[in-house]
Amino acid sequence: ETGTAPVDLTNCDREPIHQLGRVQSYGALLAVSQDWIVQHCSENAAGLLGLPEDSLLGRPLSDLIVSDGFERLRSNLRAAGQQDGTTRLFDVVLTARGQGFDVSMHYSGAHLIVELEPKTPRRGGDVMSEVYPHIRALPPEAGLADLAREAARGLRALSGFDSVMVYEFQPDQSGRVIAEDRADRGPRYMGQRFPASDIPAQARALYARALLRLIADTEDPGAAILPPQTVTGAPLDLSLSVTRAVSPIHIEYLRNMGVRASMSVSIMRDGELWGLFACHHDSPRYIDFERRTAIEMFAHLFAYELGRHLERQKAKAQADMAQLQSRLMAHMANGAALPETLLSVSDDLRAVIPHDGMVLFTDGHVHATGDTPTEEEFRALARVFDRSIGSGVFASEHLAEVHPPAADYAGRCAGVLAIPISRRPRDYIALCRREQVTTVDWAGDPAKPATLGPNGVRLTPRKSFEVWQETVRGRSAPWSPHARHAADLLRTVLLEIFLKITDAASEERR
Ligand code: BLA
């Protein structure tokens, strides 16, 4: 109950998804004190351990499970020897009847959280050994699309989910499906965009810490953790829990999508959430903790390959720019002036950073080639650059957003990459791109990601994921990270050349 607080999408960001106080039925959770006394447990814990109901709270864990099992938990926890991180143990026999469990242990506040998942008979073989062949199958020199497609295929083989997608976060935190591998072959969400609010901010933050979540059955009522509050009055923090029940709003979302089980695995890059593997299944699907761990390792190794791919791109920009630099230097050495020099290498420059027109603005003079704003229009634009540009490059694929008059010349120049080439007063090279009218396929209307539920206060995720086409006007093709990086290198090169020219000029005047 949010009382009188207004209900909008920021409510999604505020749902305390790490404190929902429930687990999914595939596992049980115990929270024990420093001396291993059970302080909280999920309602299903006694049942899973084959013990009488209500027999756990207040008892030492060593009285509840067989001593060999308890010893394995205790000694491995000690071996882990740290107050953070998770200890994972597979197939630990905990009951007198010989039931094995996969176990996850981690500290949360004053408690040690112990999560137990009954071990189901194996498909045979060592799951960890299944990971490497799928990593080796990743094409070593391929582009992102091929890399992602092969990874989706690998993860589907490892997990057995009906469909696996690679979901890449965009700068505005919306996301795009860049690869999809499905049992029923036909693409369903490939290429589609999803609004940022589908995965709210606190969920994204959590997924950078806890890398895998399984929702084994959207119809599972789960089991409550009792007592609901710790001595501090707050519920247990289940951020790193592997059996945590998930947000009811998200469950509704999955139902609306027609999904019965979901698993997502974080893809990290430089400590940040770059994307997710999003897996769907039409029927309930449980993957045991050992296999989930192998899947996490797969995602980790994939992220490493992804990083190498992105680094290769960067290195290519560097090599291209070095080549361009030597051409520029050769022209300058022959005594050519900067405008002529730049014009003469414009084909090389266009190969590195594709563009439709170029403006060189030095000493108040405008030299333009190709499709550009007029001189008058450019002078107004230069004042915007002066105000908003730092020492780096300025990139916009939607100039009218920062400079409304630009809407009038989008046909000539809708996006600009402006490179400052002197200190003050500012001189610039501006690479221009024409408007490119595109359509974005959203999975449902992004303007209405949620509606108010029947009870007023609660949000209901959108019901339809039918493609909703948005026609995007007034924008150029986006400046890729590769282009931005190349522009940044060009800035350094030109700054150097420019300083030489001005030095030479003042030398002459002397
Ligand atoms: C969580 N939303 C998620 C998760 C995914 C998505 C992958 C992680 C949990 C999981 O693995 O299922 C969204 N799933 C997608 C997307 C694709 C997909 C984009 O397969 C595309 C291929 N969701 C809403 C609205 C709200 C909302 C309006 O649409 C809030 C009002 C909330 N989504 C929401 C919350 C979570 C979530 C709260 C966190 C669930 C949890 O971890 O407890």
JSON list of C-alpha atoms in Angstrom, two decimals, residues 328 332 336-346 349 355 357-375 378-379 381-382 385 416-422 426-432 490-491 494-495 497-498 501:
[
{"chain": "A", "resi": 328, "resn": "LEU", "atom": "CA", "xyz": [47.72, 14.70, -42.87]},
{"chain": "A", "resi": 332, "resn": "MET", "atom": "CA", "xyz": [51.17, 19.74, -44.11]},
{"chain": "A", "resi": 336, "resn": "ALA", "atom": "CA", "xyz": [49.35, 22.94, -47.73]},
{"chain": "A", "resi": 337, "resn": "ALA", "atom": "CA", "xyz": [46.96, 24.97, -45.61]},
{"chain": "A", "resi": 338, "resn": "LEU", "atom": "CA", "xyz": [44.69, 23.19, -43.16]},
{"chain": "A", "resi": 339, "resn": "PRO", "atom": "CA", "xyz": [41.43, 23.52, -45.15]},
{"chain": "A", "resi": 340, "resn": "GLU", "atom": "CA", "xyz": [43.02, 22.12, -48.31]},
{"chain": "A", "resi": 341, "resn": "THR", "atom": "CA", "xyz": [44.73, 19.39, -46.33]},
{"chain": "A", "resi": 342, "resn": "LEU", "atom": "CA", "xyz": [41.50, 18.26, -44.75]},
{"chain": "A", "resi": 343, "resn": "LEU", "atom": "CA", "xyz": [39.67, 18.34, -48.05]},
{"chain": "A", "resi": 344, "resn": "SER", "atom": "CA", "xyz": [42.35, 16.23, -49.63]},
{"chain": "A", "resi": 345, "resn": "VAL", "atom": "CA", "xyz": [42.04, 13.51, -47.00]},
{"chain": "A", "resi": 346, "resn": "SER", "atom": "CA", "xyz": [38.28, 13.70, -46.79]},
{"chain": "A", "resi": 349, "resn": "LEU", "atom": "CA", "xyz": [38.31, 10.48, -43.16]},
{"chain": "A", "resi": 355, "resn": "HIS", "atom": "CA", "xyz": [29.54, 11.40, -42.87]},
{"chain": "A", "resi": 357, "resn": "GLY", "atom": "CA", "xyz": [29.38, 16.76, -45.14]},
{"chain": "A", "resi": 358, "resn": "MET", "atom": "CA", "xyz": [32.17, 18.55, -43.36]},
{"chain": "A", "resi": 359, "resn": "VAL", "atom": "CA", "xyz": [32.58, 22.09, -42.04]},
{"chain": "A", "resi": 360, "resn": "LEU", "atom": "CA", "xyz": [35.89, 23.55, -41.05]},
{"chain": "A", "resi": 361, "resn": "PHE", "atom": "CA", "xyz": [35.47, 26.59, -38.85]},
{"chain": "A", "resi": 362, "resn": "THR", "atom": "CA", "xyz": [38.72, 28.44, -38.13]},
{"chain": "A", "resi": 363, "resn": "ASP", "atom": "CA", "xyz": [39.41, 32.08, -37.36]},
{"chain": "A", "resi": 364, "resn": "GLY", "atom": "CA", "xyz": [35.76, 32.84, -37.98]},
{"chain": "A", "resi": 365, "resn": "HIS", "atom": "CA", "xyz": [35.90, 31.42, -41.52]},
{"chain": "A", "resi": 366, "resn": "VAL", "atom": "CA", "xyz": [33.58, 28.66, -42.67]},
{"chain": "A", "resi": 367, "resn": "HIS", "atom": "CA", "xyz": [34.81, 26.12, -45.25]},
{"chain": "A", "resi": 368, "resn": "ALA", "atom": "CA", "xyz": [32.21, 23.54, -46.13]},
{"chain": "A", "resi": 369, "resn": "THR", "atom": "CA", "xyz": [31.92, 20.50, -48.38]},
{"chain": "A", "resi": 370, "resn": "GLY", "atom": "CA", "xyz": [29.01, 18.15, -48.95]},
{"chain": "A", "resi": 371, "resn": "ASP", "atom": "CA", "xyz": [25.71, 18.47, -47.11]},
{"chain": "A", "resi": 372, "resn": "THR", "atom": "CA", "xyz": [26.07, 20.95, -44.27]},
{"chain": "A", "resi": 373, "resn": "PRO", "atom": "CA", "xyz": [24.23, 23.81, -42.60]},
{"chain": "A", "resi": 374, "resn": "THR", "atom": "CA", "xyz": [24.62, 27.17, -44.38]},
{"chain": "A", "resi": 375, "resn": "GLU", "atom": "CA", "xyz": [27.29, 29.52, -43.15]},
{"chain": "A", "resi": 378, "resn": "PHE", "atom": "CA", "xyz": [26.62, 27.11, -38.79]},
{"chain": "A", "resi": 379, "resn": "ARG", "atom": "CA", "xyz": [27.65, 30.30, -36.97]},
{"chain": "A", "resi": 381, "resn": "LEU", "atom": "CA", "xyz": [25.51, 26.26, -34.17]},
{"chain": "A", "resi": 382, "resn": "ALA", "atom": "CA", "xyz": [29.12, 27.12, -33.32]},
{"chain": "A", "resi": 385, "resn": "PHE", "atom": "CA", "xyz": [29.23, 24.13, -29.36]},
{"chain": "A", "resi": 416, "resn": "VAL", "atom": "CA", "xyz": [26.96, 16.39, -35.90]},
{"chain": "A", "resi": 417, "resn": "LEU", "atom": "CA", "xyz": [30.22, 15.19, -34.53]},
{"chain": "A", "resi": 418, "resn": "ALA", "atom": "CA", "xyz": [32.10, 18.38, -33.66]},
{"chain": "A", "resi": 419, "resn": "ILE", "atom": "CA", "xyz": [35.80, 18.22, -32.93]},
{"chain": "A", "resi": 420, "resn": "PRO", "atom": "CA", "xyz": [37.43, 21.25, -31.28]},
{"chain": "A", "resi": 421, "resn": "ILE", "atom": "CA", "xyz": [40.82, 21.92, -32.88]},
{"chain": "A", "resi": 422, "resn": "SER", "atom": "CA", "xyz": [42.03, 24.92, -30.95]},
{"chain": "A", "resi": 426, "resn": "ARG", "atom": "CA", "xyz": [37.02, 27.89, -30.53]},
{"chain": "A", "resi": 427, "resn": "ASP", "atom": "CA", "xyz": [37.71, 26.41, -33.95]},
{"chain": "A", "resi": 428, "resn": "TYR", "atom": "CA", "xyz": [35.96, 23.27, -35.03]},
{"chain": "A", "resi": 429, "resn": "ILE", "atom": "CA", "xyz": [35.71, 20.56, -37.56]},
{"chain": "A", "resi": 430, "resn": "ALA", "atom": "CA", "xyz": [32.12, 19.42, -37.77]},
{"chain": "A", "resi": 431, "resn": "LEU", "atom": "CA", "xyz": [31.21, 16.18, -39.49]},
{"chain": "A", "resi": 432, "resn": "CYS", "atom": "CA", "xyz": [27.57, 16.25, -40.55]},
{"chain": "A", "resi": 490, "resn": "LEU", "atom": "CA", "xyz": [41.55, 13.06, -34.68]},
{"chain": "A", "resi": 491, "resn": "ARG", "atom": "CA", "xyz": [41.10, 15.85, -32.17]},
{"chain": "A", "resi": 494, "resn": "LEU", "atom": "CA", "xyz": [44.58, 18.19, -35.28]},
{"chain": "A", "resi": 495, "resn": "LEU", "atom": "CA", "xyz": [45.25, 20.03, -32.07]},
{"chain": "A", "resi": 497, "resn": "ILE", "atom": "CA", "xyz": [48.91, 20.31, -36.18]},
{"chain": "A", "resi": 498, "resn": "PHE", "atom": "CA", "xyz": [46.94, 23.42, -35.34]},
{"chain": "A", "resi": 501, "resn": "ILE", "atom": "CA", "xyz": [50.49, 26.19, -37.67]}
]
